[in-house]
Short mmCIF file of C-alpha atoms in Angstrom, two decimals:
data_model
loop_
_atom_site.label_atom_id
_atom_site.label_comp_id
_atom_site.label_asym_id
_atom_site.label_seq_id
_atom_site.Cartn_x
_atom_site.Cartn_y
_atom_site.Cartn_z
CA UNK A 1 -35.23 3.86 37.68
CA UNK A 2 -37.96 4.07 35.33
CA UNK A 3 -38.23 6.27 32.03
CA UNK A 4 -41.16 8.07 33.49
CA UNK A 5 -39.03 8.95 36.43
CA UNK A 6 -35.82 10.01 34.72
CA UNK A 7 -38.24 12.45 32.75
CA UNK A 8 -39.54 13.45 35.36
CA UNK A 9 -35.67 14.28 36.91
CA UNK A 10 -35.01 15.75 33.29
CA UNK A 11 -37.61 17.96 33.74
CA UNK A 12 -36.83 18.88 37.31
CA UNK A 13 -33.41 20.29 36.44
CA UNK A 14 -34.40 22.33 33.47
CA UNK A 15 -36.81 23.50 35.49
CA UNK A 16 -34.38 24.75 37.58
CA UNK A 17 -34.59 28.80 38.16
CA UNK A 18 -31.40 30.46 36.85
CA UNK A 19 -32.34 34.18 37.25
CA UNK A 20 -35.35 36.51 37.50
CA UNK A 21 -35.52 39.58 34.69
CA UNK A 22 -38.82 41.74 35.41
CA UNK A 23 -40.60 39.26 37.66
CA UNK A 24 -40.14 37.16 34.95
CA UNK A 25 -38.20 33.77 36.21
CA UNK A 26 -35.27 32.45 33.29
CA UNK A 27 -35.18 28.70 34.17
CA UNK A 28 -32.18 26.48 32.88
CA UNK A 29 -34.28 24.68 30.26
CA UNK A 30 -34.69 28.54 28.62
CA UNK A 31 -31.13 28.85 28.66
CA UNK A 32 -30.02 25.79 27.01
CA UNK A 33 -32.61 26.20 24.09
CA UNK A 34 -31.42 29.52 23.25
CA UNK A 35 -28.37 28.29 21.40
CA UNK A 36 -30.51 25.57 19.32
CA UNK A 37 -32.93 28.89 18.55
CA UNK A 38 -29.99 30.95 17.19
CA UNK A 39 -28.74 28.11 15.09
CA UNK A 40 -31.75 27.32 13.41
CA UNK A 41 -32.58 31.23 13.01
CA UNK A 42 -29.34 31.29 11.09
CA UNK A 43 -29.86 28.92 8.98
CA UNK A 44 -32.76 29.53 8.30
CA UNK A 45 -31.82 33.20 7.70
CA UNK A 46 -28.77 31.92 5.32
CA UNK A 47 -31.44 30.07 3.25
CA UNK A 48 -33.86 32.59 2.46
CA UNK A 49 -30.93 35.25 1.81
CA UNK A 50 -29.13 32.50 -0.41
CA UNK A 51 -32.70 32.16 -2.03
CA UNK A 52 -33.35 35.86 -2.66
CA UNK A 53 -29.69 36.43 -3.80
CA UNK A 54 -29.95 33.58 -6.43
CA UNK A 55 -33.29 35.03 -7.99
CA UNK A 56 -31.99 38.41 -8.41
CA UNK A 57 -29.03 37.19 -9.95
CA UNK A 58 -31.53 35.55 -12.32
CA UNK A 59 -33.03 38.83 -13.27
CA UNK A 60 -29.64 39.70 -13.94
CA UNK A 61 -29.82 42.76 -10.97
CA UNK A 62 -27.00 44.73 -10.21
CA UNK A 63 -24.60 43.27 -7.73
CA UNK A 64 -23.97 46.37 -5.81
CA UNK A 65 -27.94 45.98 -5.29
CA UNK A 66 -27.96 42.19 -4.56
CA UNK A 67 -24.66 42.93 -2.08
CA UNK A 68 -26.92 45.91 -0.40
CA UNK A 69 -30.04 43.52 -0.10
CA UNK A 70 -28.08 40.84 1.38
CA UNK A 71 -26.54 42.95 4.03
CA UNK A 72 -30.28 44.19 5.03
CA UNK A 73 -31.95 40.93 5.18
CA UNK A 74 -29.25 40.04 7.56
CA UNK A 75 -29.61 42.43 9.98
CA UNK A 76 -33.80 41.93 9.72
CA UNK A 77 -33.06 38.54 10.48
CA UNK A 78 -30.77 38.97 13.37
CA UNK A 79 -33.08 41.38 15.01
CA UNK A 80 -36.04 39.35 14.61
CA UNK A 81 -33.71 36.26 15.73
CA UNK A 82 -33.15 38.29 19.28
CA UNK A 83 -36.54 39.22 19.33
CA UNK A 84 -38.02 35.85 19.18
CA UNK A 85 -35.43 34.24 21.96
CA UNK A 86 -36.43 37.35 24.50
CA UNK A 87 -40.24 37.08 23.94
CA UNK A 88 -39.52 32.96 24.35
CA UNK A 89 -38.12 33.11 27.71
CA UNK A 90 -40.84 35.44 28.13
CA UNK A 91 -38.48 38.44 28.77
CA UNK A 92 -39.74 42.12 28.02
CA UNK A 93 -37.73 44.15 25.62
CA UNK A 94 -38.25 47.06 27.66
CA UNK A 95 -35.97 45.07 30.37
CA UNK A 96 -33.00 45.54 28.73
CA UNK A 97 -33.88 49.28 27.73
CA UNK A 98 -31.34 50.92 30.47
CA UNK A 99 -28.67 48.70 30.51
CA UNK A 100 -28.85 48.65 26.68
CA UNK A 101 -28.23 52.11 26.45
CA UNK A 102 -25.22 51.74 29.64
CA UNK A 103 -23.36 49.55 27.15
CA UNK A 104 -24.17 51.29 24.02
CA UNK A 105 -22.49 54.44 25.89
CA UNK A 106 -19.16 52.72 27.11
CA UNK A 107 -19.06 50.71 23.11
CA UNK A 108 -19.66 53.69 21.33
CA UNK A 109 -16.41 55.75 23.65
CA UNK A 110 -14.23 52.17 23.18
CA UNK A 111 -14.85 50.97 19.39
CA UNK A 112 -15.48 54.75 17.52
CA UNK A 113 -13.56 54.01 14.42
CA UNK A 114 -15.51 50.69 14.26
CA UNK A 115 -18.75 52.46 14.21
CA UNK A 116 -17.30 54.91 11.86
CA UNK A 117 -16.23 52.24 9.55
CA UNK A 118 -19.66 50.36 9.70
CA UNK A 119 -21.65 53.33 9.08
CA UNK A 120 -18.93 54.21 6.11
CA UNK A 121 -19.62 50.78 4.84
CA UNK A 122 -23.46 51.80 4.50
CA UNK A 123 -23.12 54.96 3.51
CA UNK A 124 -20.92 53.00 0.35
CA UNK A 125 -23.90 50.48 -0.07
CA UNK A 126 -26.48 52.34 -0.08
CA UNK A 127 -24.78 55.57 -2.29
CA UNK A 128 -22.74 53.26 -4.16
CA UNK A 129 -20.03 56.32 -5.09
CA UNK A 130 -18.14 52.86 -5.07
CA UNK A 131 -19.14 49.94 -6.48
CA UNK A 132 -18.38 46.00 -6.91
CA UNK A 133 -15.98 45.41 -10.32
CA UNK A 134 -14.79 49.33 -10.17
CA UNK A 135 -11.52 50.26 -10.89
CA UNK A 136 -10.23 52.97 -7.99
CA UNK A 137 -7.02 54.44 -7.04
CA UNK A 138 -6.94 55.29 -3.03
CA UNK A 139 -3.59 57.16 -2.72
CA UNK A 140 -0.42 54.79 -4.70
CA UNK A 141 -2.75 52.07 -5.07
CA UNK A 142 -4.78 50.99 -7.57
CA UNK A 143 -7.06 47.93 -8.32
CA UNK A 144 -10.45 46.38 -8.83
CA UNK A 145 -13.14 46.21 -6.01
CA UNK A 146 -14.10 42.87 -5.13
CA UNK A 147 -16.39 43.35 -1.99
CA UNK A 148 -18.01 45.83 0.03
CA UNK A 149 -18.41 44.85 3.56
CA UNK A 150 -19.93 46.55 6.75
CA UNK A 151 -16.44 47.53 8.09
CA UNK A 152 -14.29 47.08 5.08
CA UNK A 153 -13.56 47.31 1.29
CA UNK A 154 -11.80 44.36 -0.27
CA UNK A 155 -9.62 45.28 -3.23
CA UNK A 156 -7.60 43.06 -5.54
CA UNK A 157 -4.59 45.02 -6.74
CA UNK A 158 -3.17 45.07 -9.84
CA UNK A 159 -0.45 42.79 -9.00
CA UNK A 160 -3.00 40.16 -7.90
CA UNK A 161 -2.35 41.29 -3.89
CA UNK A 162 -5.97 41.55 -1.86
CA UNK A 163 -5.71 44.33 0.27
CA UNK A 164 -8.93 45.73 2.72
CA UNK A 165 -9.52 48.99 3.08
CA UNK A 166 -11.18 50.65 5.97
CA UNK A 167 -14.56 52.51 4.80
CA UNK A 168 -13.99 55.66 6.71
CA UNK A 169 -10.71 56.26 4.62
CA UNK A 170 -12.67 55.69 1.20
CA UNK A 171 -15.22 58.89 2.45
CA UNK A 172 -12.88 60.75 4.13
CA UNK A 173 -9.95 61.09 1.59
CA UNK A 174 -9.58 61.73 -1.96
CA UNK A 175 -10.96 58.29 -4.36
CA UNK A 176 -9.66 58.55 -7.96
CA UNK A 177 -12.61 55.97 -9.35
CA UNK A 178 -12.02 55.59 -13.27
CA UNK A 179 -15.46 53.55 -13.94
CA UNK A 180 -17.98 55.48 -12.16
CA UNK A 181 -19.78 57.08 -14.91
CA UNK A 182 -18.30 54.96 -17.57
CA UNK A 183 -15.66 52.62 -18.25
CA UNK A 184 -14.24 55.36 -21.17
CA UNK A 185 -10.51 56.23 -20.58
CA UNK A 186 -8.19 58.42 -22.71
CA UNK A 187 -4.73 57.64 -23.88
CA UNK A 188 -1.95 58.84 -25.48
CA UNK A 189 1.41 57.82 -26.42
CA UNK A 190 4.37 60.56 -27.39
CA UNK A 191 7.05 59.72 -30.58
CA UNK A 192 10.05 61.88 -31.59
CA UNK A 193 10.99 61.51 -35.04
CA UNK A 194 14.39 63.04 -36.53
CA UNK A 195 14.63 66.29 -38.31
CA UNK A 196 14.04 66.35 -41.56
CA UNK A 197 11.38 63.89 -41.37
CA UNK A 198 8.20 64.64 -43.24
CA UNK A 199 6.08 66.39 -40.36
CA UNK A 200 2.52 65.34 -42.43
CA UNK A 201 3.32 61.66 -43.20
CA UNK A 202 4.46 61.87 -39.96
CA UNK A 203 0.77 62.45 -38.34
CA UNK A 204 -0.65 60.35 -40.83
CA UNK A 205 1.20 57.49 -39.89
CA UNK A 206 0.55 58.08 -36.49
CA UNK A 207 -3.26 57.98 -36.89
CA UNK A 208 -3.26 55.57 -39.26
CA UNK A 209 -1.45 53.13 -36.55
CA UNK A 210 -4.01 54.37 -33.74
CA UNK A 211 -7.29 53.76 -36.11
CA UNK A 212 -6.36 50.42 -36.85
CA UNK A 213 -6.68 49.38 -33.24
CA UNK A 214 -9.71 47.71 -32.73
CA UNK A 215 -10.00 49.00 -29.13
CA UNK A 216 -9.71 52.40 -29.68
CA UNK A 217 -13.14 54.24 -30.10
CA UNK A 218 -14.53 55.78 -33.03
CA UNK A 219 -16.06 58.80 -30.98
CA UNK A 220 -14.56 60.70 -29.34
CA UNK A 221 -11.62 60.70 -32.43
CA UNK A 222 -8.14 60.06 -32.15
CA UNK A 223 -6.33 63.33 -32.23
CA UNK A 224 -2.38 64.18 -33.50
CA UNK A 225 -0.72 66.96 -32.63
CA UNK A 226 2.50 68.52 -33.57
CA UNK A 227 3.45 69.04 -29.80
CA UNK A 228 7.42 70.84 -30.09
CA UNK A 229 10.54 71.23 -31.67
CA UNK A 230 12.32 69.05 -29.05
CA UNK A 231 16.36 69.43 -28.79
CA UNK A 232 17.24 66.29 -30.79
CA UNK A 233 13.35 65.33 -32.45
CA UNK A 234 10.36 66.86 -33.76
CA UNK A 235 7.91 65.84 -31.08
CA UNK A 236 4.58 64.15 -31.87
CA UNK A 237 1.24 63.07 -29.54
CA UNK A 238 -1.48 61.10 -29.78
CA UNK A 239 -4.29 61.19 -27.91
CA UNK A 240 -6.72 58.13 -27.90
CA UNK A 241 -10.23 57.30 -26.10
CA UNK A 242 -10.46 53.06 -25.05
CA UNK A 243 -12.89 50.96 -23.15
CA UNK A 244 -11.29 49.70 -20.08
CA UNK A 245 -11.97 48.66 -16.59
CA UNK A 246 -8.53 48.32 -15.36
CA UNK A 247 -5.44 50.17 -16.13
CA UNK A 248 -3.94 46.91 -18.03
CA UNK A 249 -5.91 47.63 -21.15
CA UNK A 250 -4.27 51.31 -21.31
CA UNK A 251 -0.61 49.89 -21.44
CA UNK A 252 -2.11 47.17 -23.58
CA UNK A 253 -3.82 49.54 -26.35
CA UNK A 254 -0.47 52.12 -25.59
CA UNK A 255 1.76 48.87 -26.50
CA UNK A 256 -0.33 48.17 -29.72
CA UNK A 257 0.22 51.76 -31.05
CA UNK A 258 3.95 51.98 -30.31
CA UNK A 259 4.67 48.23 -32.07
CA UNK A 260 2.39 49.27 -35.37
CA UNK A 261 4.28 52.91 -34.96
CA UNK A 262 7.55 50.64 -35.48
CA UNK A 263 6.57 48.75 -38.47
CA UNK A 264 4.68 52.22 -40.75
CA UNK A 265 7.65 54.26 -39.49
CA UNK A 266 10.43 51.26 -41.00
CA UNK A 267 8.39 51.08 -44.07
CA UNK A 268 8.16 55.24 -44.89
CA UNK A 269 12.13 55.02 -44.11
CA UNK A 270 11.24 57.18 -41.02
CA UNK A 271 13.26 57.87 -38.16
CA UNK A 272 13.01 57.76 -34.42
CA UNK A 273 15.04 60.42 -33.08
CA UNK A 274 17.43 59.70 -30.21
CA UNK A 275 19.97 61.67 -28.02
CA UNK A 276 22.53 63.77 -30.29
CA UNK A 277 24.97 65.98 -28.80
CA UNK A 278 27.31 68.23 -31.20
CA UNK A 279 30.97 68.68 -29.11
CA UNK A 280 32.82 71.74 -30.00
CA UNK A 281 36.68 71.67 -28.88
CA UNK A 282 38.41 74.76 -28.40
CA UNK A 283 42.22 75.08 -29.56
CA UNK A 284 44.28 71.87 -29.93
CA UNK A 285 44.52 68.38 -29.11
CA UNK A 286 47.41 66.61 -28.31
CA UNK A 287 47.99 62.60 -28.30
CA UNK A 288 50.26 61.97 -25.49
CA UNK A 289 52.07 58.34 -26.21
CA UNK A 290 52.68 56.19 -23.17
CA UNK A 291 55.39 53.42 -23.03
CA UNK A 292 55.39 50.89 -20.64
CA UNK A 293 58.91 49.28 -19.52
CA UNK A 294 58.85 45.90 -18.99
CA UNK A 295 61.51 45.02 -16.38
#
């Protein structure tokens, strides 16, 4: 057998009609060079996404917008990926327009909290009430978002555990999300002191330990006040603004208070007050001697 003739044979069997769509005939050849199409769309796809991405992170853009531009571009470039493999087997679009919208029916009945989460996950995108590096609390838990995807939100927890979160729950219950304005948190830390302690060296000491931490903001101002005559210590607060993104740096900046607290309060001779209780007997007490017998 000849080249020419096992060409010709090649040609023969992708030749070969598979199916008719529209009068249009779908020949085996079609079929098997839809797969090389899609690959090559996707990489292709991955490279100019890769490309744009990398610029904008350049420009130094906002990741929440490079994340949103991403996810666009994709779907552009799947659609126009499908496109271009119907209109090469020469296949009308309007073809699939009926049974398009049969399956669209039965998928939207089967996979409703999918669709719920995927339009969630756009709705976060393109709002951004939550964004990449935010610090949110969804219920008990608490940590830093990581990534925003179509059906999910990945969060790292502030134990290092990755957890993902469906979208639909992040719009449909209540979000505590401490950096969406600004990444300004307040802080206080509480102190009982004995009685008889100097109640104004007492509050100066107290702001003179919170001042002196560097990450404690000038503005708002650090305020002291004389909170209550507690049952065993005169109660003090202070109440603190930092600049945080995660709830470590308020146990952090709490920590530095309370260990400069220690050292002002041992030089001024001061006090911290701790559980006293004053007994009060009634009549008499009597000392009852036991003797043991040895036998």
């Amino acid at each position: 057998m000849t080249i020419e003739q096992a060409i010709a044979q090649i040609k023969a069997v992708l030749s070969y009609n598979v199916m008719t769509v529209s009068d249009q005939l779908v020949t085996l050849g079609d079929i098997l060079f839809i797969p090389l199409l899609i690959g090559i769309g996707l990489l292709l796809s991955k490279w100019l996404i890769r490309l744009i991405s990398k610029r904008l992170r350049n420009k130094k853009t906002d990741p929440n917008v490079i994340h949103l531009v991403e996810r666009i571009l994709f779907v552009i470039a799947i659609t126009v990926i499908i496109i271009s493999i119907l209109d090469f087997i020469n296949v009308p679009i309007a073809a699939f327009a009926f049974l398009s919208g049969a399956v669209a029916i039965g998928f939207g009945f089967g996979a409703q909290n999918i669709i719920n989460n995927f339009i969630s996950g756009w709705i976060l995108m393109w709002e951004r009430p939550i964004r990449i590096g935010d610090f949110l609390e969804v219920e008990e838990t608490k940590g830093l978002v990581e990534e925003i995807n179509t059906r999910s939100t990945r969060i790292k927890r502030v134990d290092g555990v990755h957890l993902l979160i469906p979208n639909s729950k992040l719009l449909e219950n209540t979000v505590v999300n401490w950096t969406l304005v600004d990444p300004f948190v307040r802080c206080s830390v509480t102190v009982g002191v004995a009685y008889g302690s100097p109640a104004r060296k007492v509050a100066e000491l107290i702001m003179q330990a919170t001042t002196e931490q560097t990450e404690v903001l000038k503005e708002p101002k650090p305020v002291v006040t004389f909170d209550d005559f507690g049952d065993n210590a005169l109660m003090f607060q202070v109440t603190f603004w930092i600049s945080s993104q995660a709830e470590s740096g308020l146990r952090i900046s709490k920590s530095n208070v309370r260990f400069r607290l220690e050292e002002l309060f041992e030089e001024s001779d001061i006090v911290v007050a701790y559980p006293q209780r004053d007994i009060h007997i009634d009549g008499s007490l009597k000392l009852i001697k036991s003797e043991v017998q040895a036998d």
